[in-house]
Structures are given as structure tokens and as C-alpha cells.
Amino acid sequence: METFAFVCYNFHLLMDFKADDRVSGKVTIKDIAAKAGVGIGTVSRVLNNSPNVKDSTREEVLRIAKELNYVPNGAARMLVRQSHSTATVGLLLPVVENQFFFELIKHIHACLKNHQFNIMIFSTDHGHESVVHHIIEQRLTAVLTLGDPPLTAAEQEILNFHKIPFLYVDYHDADSSYITYDSVKGSVMAADYLISRQCKKIMMIGLTDRSQQQIDRFQGFRRRAEETGGIHVSELCINSEEECYDISLSLLNDQSLDGIFYFSDTLAYGGIQARMECGRDVSIIGYDDIFPSKFMKLSTIRQSAEILGTRAAEMVIEMVRQREDGEEKQLLQTVLQPEIIDRNS
Amino acid sequence: METFAFVCYNFHLLMDFKADDRVSGKVTIKDIAAKAGVGIGTVSRVLNNSPNVKDSTREEVLRIAKELNYVPNGAARMLVRQSHSTATVGLLLPVVENQFFFELIKHIHACLKNHQFNIMIFSTDHGHESVVHHIIEQRLTAVLTLGDPPLTAAEQEILNFHKIPFLYVDYHDADSSYITYDSVKGSVMAADYLISRQCKKIMMIGLTDRSQQQIDRFQGFRRRAEETGGIHVSELCINSEEECYDISLSLLNDQSLDGIFYFSDTLAYGGIQARMECGRDVSIIGYDDIFPSKFMKLSTIRQSAEILGTRAAEMVIEMVRQREDGEEKQLLQTVLQPEIIDRNS
DNA sequence: CTGAAAGCGCTTACAG
DNA sequence: CTGAAAGCGCTTACAG
């Protein structure tokens, strides 16, 4: 994997900083106060733009602060103010990080930063108990959870206790705030598409994570197929997107198979390729409508990462506002509707 | 854009917490100490796993802490310990966030979290002066900058002053630590590819950001074309990936055009499609080798987000280690070599 | 094994 | 307009 990577390490030795002890990077308002010949209170007032300071004093303090490369200690500030200077939202990511999630993060981030929020990313790999703890310890403003797994009851309780709002994104739970696309509806659309193309023997292909979304899609599709009748539906869960091409090839040996529903466009690309090579007449539909699908001529179920991400950000901002205004906590629940994109595949 | 999104808001009113003032979420070690009938020092010792505590005391304190939903105040801890309990690396992202960067972030994150680091994401949209300030205020452990723009001299100075290591990713600067793929070499490979296919009139298509990478690619390609001689090369910068299909279509009206070098695979997809519709015999090469390119049969220059991201994370970890061990600051510079993938496009 | 006390760097009434 | 002082929540010698 790395054989073609030629690496060149290039070492320079840098001069040490000159031996002045105030140069160690720990300048405090005390240092500034001493140098300016004023009290630390005055320094603090200047630094916080308090109006009650003589102009000459202000300028002198500011000059010295800059000269000393002073940067306030966020921890000390936070300790006394009980809140961050910049609000930070924690983003909990699951292990499996698909393409769609990254689009999502991009838009969540874009919207949040417009509202002066920062984002901090955490993995839920090893269970998120400790992550939630860390979030509270750092007094983050809010929490967004992407996809599965949901928060445990204990985690929810401790977040509630500390009045930190949390929002599920791409997951639904009747008792929590969430925003999600309707996966059941999306897979019903996929079923209708294949049914309209007279498919009688259909394979659904997803990944091996037993996510809520995956389950919803299997269900929605199967239900619609059963309502219609006379259709044979199978399910297949594979381990990675990479192997989808090979697996599709062997599936296509079954000459009676006439429809495939891939749970993501990325999976479907391998299928499109395999179908072309076999010259088989099989209908294919994907899910997501990511950028290349247009050029792959892939029919698919579109869900917009931009809308989901932006909305999610707006919802969390609203939740934060509610808390700050001391309003009672309300559940916010949003269900977005996917859309079918017919490219005759 | 949002017309098809049906939104359903669902309001529940939740019970307020019972009116007990210790339930407000601000439990401190003082509360625990009082309830346990010990001093706060003892509580602190228990919470920090100090060995010098009687077992019975320890258990009692732990029990009460849990009962009270106690979570330590990170700011207070940090103030006295002068460092975070969990190291956090700041990631500076530019405005234009392409697909490749998200792959990159994914792998940086994966590697960093394995080493118990958190990631905090910042945008450099509005110039990063204030961002750097914020990073220092929060005493982050290190900084990664993705792509352009680089840090200003002032920003570098203040980071150095506060001894916060920083690393450029996908950018090179002789006086700083960085890791990047060799874009000049990559575009020379692209040139060689088109030249080997007898192209005489070639168009290079990139985006309108004047990034270092973009400039390197124009340069490398042009240089090799000039060395070869008898080749006509033009450059075109477009505003978005979406419009690349239309633009390619009109470019292909020029019947003498026989080669196109797209600066990203995403751009090239539109070109492949346009070429097919025109039935023109034009050689196309992309850049990145993202997943779908294999199925688009697109020749391209491969650079691995996994290697770049993982290496970047390892480098930053090494830089942090060096600082913690009090070693002299060294520059770490890594150049990775891209690879041509010939799919006969 | 444990309590009392100092101190981390800052903000903010309070009293001039 | 400004200084001295209290206090945010925690850790850690210090003295028992």
C-alpha cells in the first residue's frame, strides 16, 4: 500500500528562543499590570473593552499586551464566567464513515460557523460513555449525534442533567429531538421504481452494519413488494464497498435476477460496471444521489446533505437559544422527504 | 431547493426538573465533601485515583459523586494543571472543501483518535488571525492546516511563542513543517500520459482558486509540454464542478483539441460524459483517483488520502512528543509521490 | 490517611 | 477612572 510513497525527511535545527523568562509563553495579566504600573483589574477591564478606562491607560495596556504576545487563558476565563468565549458543539461520529456523512459534516460546519459556533469531533468507537463525560467536563454547548448508535439512557440523563441539548441527525427516536430523512419512504420509492420496470426477482444490497436506517430500508422495500405481490425479494449484506463489484458479478450469474436495489450510490457503481460487462438486462437503483451518479446514469433516491446538515445546525442553534432564554425544553423533530431521480437505469 | 422537504414539528412539553438546587447541574467537590463529611482535598484525591485514601472513604465519596451526577469542571482542572485532560488538535480548513479533503480529515481523525487526541475544526474563511488566537486561548495541543492559505508570519510567530506545533498538510513551505504530495511531479506524469497518446492540443482545467497546488500543476504540466515541443497547451479555470460538463461540451466543439487534463476526477466526470455524447476522440486524464473513477474508466493521478492523512497525524504526534520531551524543535518535511493510473481514457 | 490552605489566571462588584 | 479583594472549582504540597 505504501510502497510507492517516497518519503524525504529534512531536518533543520532551529535557534532556541532567547533566554528571557517572560518569553516562555505564559504571560498573564499580572505581567502586563506590573509593566504598565496599574492593577490587574484595570488590565482586565481594558482587555474586556470596559468603557470605564482612561484612554491613555487603555492604549498603554494594549501596547504592552501586544508587545508581550499576551493571549488570555481560556480556562481561567471560563472558570469565572461559567461559559466559553466561543460556543462549541460536539459532533459524535460512528465508526462507519460514509461519503454522505462527510457531506453532512461540511454543511453542518458551514452553517454553525456562520453563527459563531465551533465544532469538536468525537468518535463513538469505544462506546461514548467517556465521550459524553468529556463533553460535559469541557462544558460544550450542545451535542449532535450522527447516525447510529443512539445515546444510552444513562448518557441522555447526564446530558439532560447538565442541560446540554442533544440532537440526533439521520436517526429517529420518538422521545428525543432528531432530524432525519424518511428511509422507509425512500425505499418504498425504490420498490415502486423497480416494480414499474416489471422486476420480479429483486436483490437488496446493503452493508453489514445493522443501523436503524438499514433496517428501515429493508422494511419499506419489503412491505411494498409484498403489497404488490408476485415479487421475490432477497437481502444481502456485504462488508465493504470495494467488494461490491465482484459480488454483483457473481449475482448476475442468476439469469432470473432482474432488479437490484443498492443502499448507496457508491455500492451501485460496482453494480453498474458489472452489469455492463455481463451485458445483462437488469434494473438498478441506488440511494443518495451523490455527484458522480448523474454521469453514471444511475437512478437513485436523492437526499440532500446540504438540507439535512443546514437544518440540523439550525435546529441545534434553536435548542441552544431556548435553553439560554430559559424556556422549557421542547422536542424538535423533523422528517425530510427523499425524492426519486429516474435516470432509466 | 427545499420545496420537496416536508417538515413536521412535534412539540412535547417536558417536566421541569424537580426544584432541588443541587439538581441544577453545578455540583462541585464541595457538595460531595459536605455530603460525605470529609474535606475537599480528600474528594479530589479520590477522584484522581490517589492511592493514599482509606478504602471506605473512597467508596463513600465515589458513591456520592455518582449519586450527584458529578462531572469535574474541566476549566478548573486545566487552570491548575495547565493542560487539558485530553489533548486536542486544531484543524484549520480553507473555504473550498473538496472531496479529497474530507477523505483526508477522515484518516487524520482515525489516526489521531487512536492516540487519544480529539479534533477541533476551524474555518479560515475570514482570515485565521482570530482563529489562531482562539486556539492559543484554549491551549490546544497542536495545529494542522489543510491546503491554502498558509499561516501568516504573525500567526506563525504567535504559535511558536506559545510553543504550539503546527503542520501544513497538502501545502509546502521550506521554512515550516509540512506533508504534501508532489503536485509538480503528478502533473508531469499527466503530461507524459497525454503526450504518449500523441496529443498536440491540450487544455488544462482547474478551479478558480489560485492555490499553490493549482499553480504547481499548471507549471509542471507546461514545463514538460515545452520540453517535448510541438504541443499547444491552454489553461482554463472554472468556478464550480457543476458547470464542468457544459464547459467541456463547448470546448469539444474545437475539433483540433485532442487532450484534456482535469485537476480533479470530479471535474473529469463531466468531461467523460461530454466526450461520450460528442463521440469525439479526445484523451482525458483526471487527478486524485477517488472511488468512482475506476468505474468511470478514467485515467488519473492517484494520491492516497489515507496515506497523507495517516502520515500527517503521525507527524503531528511526533511534534507534540518532541515538545513534551523538551527536545529542540525540528522541521519535519515529507513529500509523497503520486502514481499514474492508466485506464486508457 | 486526611484537613486546611495556597494558588492556578481571570472577572467583577466594592469602595474610593 | 482605578486598586484591592473575593471568588470561580480544582489540585497539591504541607502539616499533622
JSON list of N, CA, C and O in Angstrom, two decimals, chain B residues 141-157:
[
{"chain": "B", "resi": 141, "resn": "THR", "atom": "N", "xyz": [-3.33, 21.50, 21.64]},
{"chain": "B", "resi": 141, "resn": "THR", "atom": "CA", "xyz": [-2.04, 20.83, 21.65]},
{"chain": "B", "resi": 141, "resn": "THR", "atom": "C", "xyz": [-1.23, 21.09, 20.39]},
{"chain": "B", "resi": 141, "resn": "THR", "atom": "O", "xyz": [-0.01, 21.16, 20.44]},
{"chain": "B", "resi": 142, "resn": "ALA", "atom": "N", "xyz": [-1.90, 21.18, 19.26]},
{"chain": "B", "resi": 142, "resn": "ALA", "atom": "CA", "xyz": [-1.19, 21.36, 18.00]},
{"chain": "B", "resi": 142, "resn": "ALA", "atom": "C", "xyz": [-2.17, 21.82, 16.94]},
{"chain": "B", "resi": 142, "resn": "ALA", "atom": "O", "xyz": [-3.39, 21.79, 17.15]},
{"chain": "B", "resi": 143, "resn": "VAL", "atom": "N", "xyz": [-1.63, 22.23, 15.81]},
{"chain": "B", "resi": 143, "resn": "VAL", "atom": "CA", "xyz": [-2.47, 22.76, 14.74]},
{"chain": "B", "resi": 143, "resn": "VAL", "atom": "C", "xyz": [-2.11, 22.10, 13.41]},
{"chain": "B", "resi": 143, "resn": "VAL", "atom": "O", "xyz": [-0.93, 21.97, 13.07]},
{"chain": "B", "resi": 144, "resn": "LEU", "atom": "N", "xyz": [-3.12, 21.68, 12.69]},
{"chain": "B", "resi": 144, "resn": "LEU", "atom": "CA", "xyz": [-2.94, 21.20, 11.33]},
{"chain": "B", "resi": 144, "resn": "LEU", "atom": "C", "xyz": [-3.64, 22.16, 10.38]},
{"chain": "B", "resi": 144, "resn": "LEU", "atom": "O", "xyz": [-4.78, 22.55, 10.62]},
{"chain": "B", "resi": 145, "resn": "THR", "atom": "N", "xyz": [-2.96, 22.56, 9.32]},
{"chain": "B", "resi": 145, "resn": "THR", "atom": "CA", "xyz": [-3.57, 23.44, 8.33]},
{"chain": "B", "resi": 145, "resn": "THR", "atom": "C", "xyz": [-3.72, 22.67, 7.03]},
{"chain": "B", "resi": 145, "resn": "THR", "atom": "O", "xyz": [-2.75, 22.13, 6.52]},
{"chain": "B", "resi": 146, "resn": "LEU", "atom": "N", "xyz": [-4.92, 22.64, 6.48]},
{"chain": "B", "resi": 146, "resn": "LEU", "atom": "CA", "xyz": [-5.14, 21.90, 5.24]},
{"chain": "B", "resi": 146, "resn": "LEU", "atom": "C", "xyz": [-5.12, 22.83, 4.04]},
{"chain": "B", "resi": 146, "resn": "LEU", "atom": "O", "xyz": [-5.96, 23.73, 3.93]},
{"chain": "B", "resi": 147, "resn": "GLY", "atom": "N", "xyz": [-4.21, 22.60, 3.13]},
{"chain": "B", "resi": 147, "resn": "GLY", "atom": "CA", "xyz": [-4.16, 23.36, 1.89]},
{"chain": "B", "resi": 147, "resn": "GLY", "atom": "C", "xyz": [-3.85, 24.84, 2.12]},
{"chain": "B", "resi": 147, "resn": "GLY", "atom": "O", "xyz": [-3.26, 25.21, 3.12]},
{"chain": "B", "resi": 148, "resn": "ASP", "atom": "N", "xyz": [-4.28, 25.66, 1.18]},
{"chain": "B", "resi": 148, "resn": "ASP", "atom": "CA", "xyz": [-4.11, 27.11, 1.29]},
{"chain": "B", "resi": 148, "resn": "ASP", "atom": "C", "xyz": [-5.22, 27.66, 2.16]},
{"chain": "B", "resi": 148, "resn": "ASP", "atom": "O", "xyz": [-6.26, 27.03, 2.28]},
{"chain": "B", "resi": 149, "resn": "PRO", "atom": "N", "xyz": [-5.11, 28.89, 2.65]},
{"chain": "B", "resi": 149, "resn": "PRO", "atom": "CA", "xyz": [-3.89, 29.69, 2.65]},
{"chain": "B", "resi": 149, "resn": "PRO", "atom": "C", "xyz": [-2.97, 29.29, 3.79]},
{"chain": "B", "resi": 149, "resn": "PRO", "atom": "O", "xyz": [-3.44, 28.74, 4.79]},
{"chain": "B", "resi": 150, "resn": "PRO", "atom": "N", "xyz": [-1.68, 29.56, 3.66]},
{"chain": "B", "resi": 150, "resn": "PRO", "atom": "CA", "xyz": [-0.76, 29.25, 4.76]},
{"chain": "B", "resi": 150, "resn": "PRO", "atom": "C", "xyz": [-0.94, 30.25, 5.90]},
{"chain": "B", "resi": 150, "resn": "PRO", "atom": "O", "xyz": [-1.66, 31.23, 5.76]},
{"chain": "B", "resi": 151, "resn": "LEU", "atom": "N", "xyz": [-0.31, 29.97, 7.00]},
{"chain": "B", "resi": 151, "resn": "LEU", "atom": "CA", "xyz": [-0.35, 30.90, 8.13]},
{"chain": "B", "resi": 151, "resn": "LEU", "atom": "C", "xyz": [0.49, 32.13, 7.81]},
{"chain": "B", "resi": 151, "resn": "LEU", "atom": "O", "xyz": [1.52, 32.03, 7.13]},
{"chain": "B", "resi": 152, "resn": "THR", "atom": "N", "xyz": [0.07, 33.25, 8.28]},
{"chain": "B", "resi": 152, "resn": "THR", "atom": "CA", "xyz": [0.88, 34.45, 8.09]},
{"chain": "B", "resi": 152, "resn": "THR", "atom": "C", "xyz": [2.08, 34.40, 9.02]},
{"chain": "B", "resi": 152, "resn": "THR", "atom": "O", "xyz": [2.11, 33.59, 9.96]},
{"chain": "B", "resi": 153, "resn": "ALA", "atom": "N", "xyz": [3.05, 35.26, 8.75]},
{"chain": "B", "resi": 153, "resn": "ALA", "atom": "CA", "xyz": [4.24, 35.30, 9.60]},
{"chain": "B", "resi": 153, "resn": "ALA", "atom": "C", "xyz": [3.84, 35.59, 11.05]},
{"chain": "B", "resi": 153, "resn": "ALA", "atom": "O", "xyz": [4.37, 34.99, 11.99]},
{"chain": "B", "resi": 154, "resn": "ALA", "atom": "N", "xyz": [2.90, 36.50, 11.22]},
{"chain": "B", "resi": 154, "resn": "ALA", "atom": "CA", "xyz": [2.47, 36.87, 12.58]},
{"chain": "B", "resi": 154, "resn": "ALA", "atom": "C", "xyz": [1.84, 35.68, 13.29]},
{"chain": "B", "resi": 154, "resn": "ALA", "atom": "O", "xyz": [2.09, 35.43, 14.48]},
{"chain": "B", "resi": 155, "resn": "GLU", "atom": "N", "xyz": [1.04, 34.93, 12.56]},
{"chain": "B", "resi": 155, "resn": "GLU", "atom": "CA", "xyz": [0.39, 33.77, 13.17]},
{"chain": "B", "resi": 155, "resn": "GLU", "atom": "C", "xyz": [1.42, 32.71, 13.54]},
{"chain": "B", "resi": 155, "resn": "GLU", "atom": "O", "xyz": [1.35, 32.10, 14.61]},
{"chain": "B", "resi": 156, "resn": "GLN", "atom": "N", "xyz": [2.36, 32.50, 12.66]},
{"chain": "B", "resi": 156, "resn": "GLN", "atom": "CA", "xyz": [3.42, 31.53, 12.96]},
{"chain": "B", "resi": 156, "resn": "GLN", "atom": "C", "xyz": [4.19, 31.95, 14.20]},
{"chain": "B", "resi": 156, "resn": "GLN", "atom": "O", "xyz": [4.49, 31.13, 15.06]},
{"chain": "B", "resi": 157, "resn": "GLU", "atom": "N", "xyz": [4.46, 33.24, 14.28]},
{"chain": "B", "resi": 157, "resn": "GLU", "atom": "CA", "xyz": [5.24, 33.73, 15.41]},
{"chain": "B", "resi": 157, "resn": "GLU", "atom": "C", "xyz": [4.52, 33.48, 16.72]},
{"chain": "B", "resi": 157, "resn": "GLU", "atom": "O", "xyz": [5.11, 33.03, 17.69]}
]
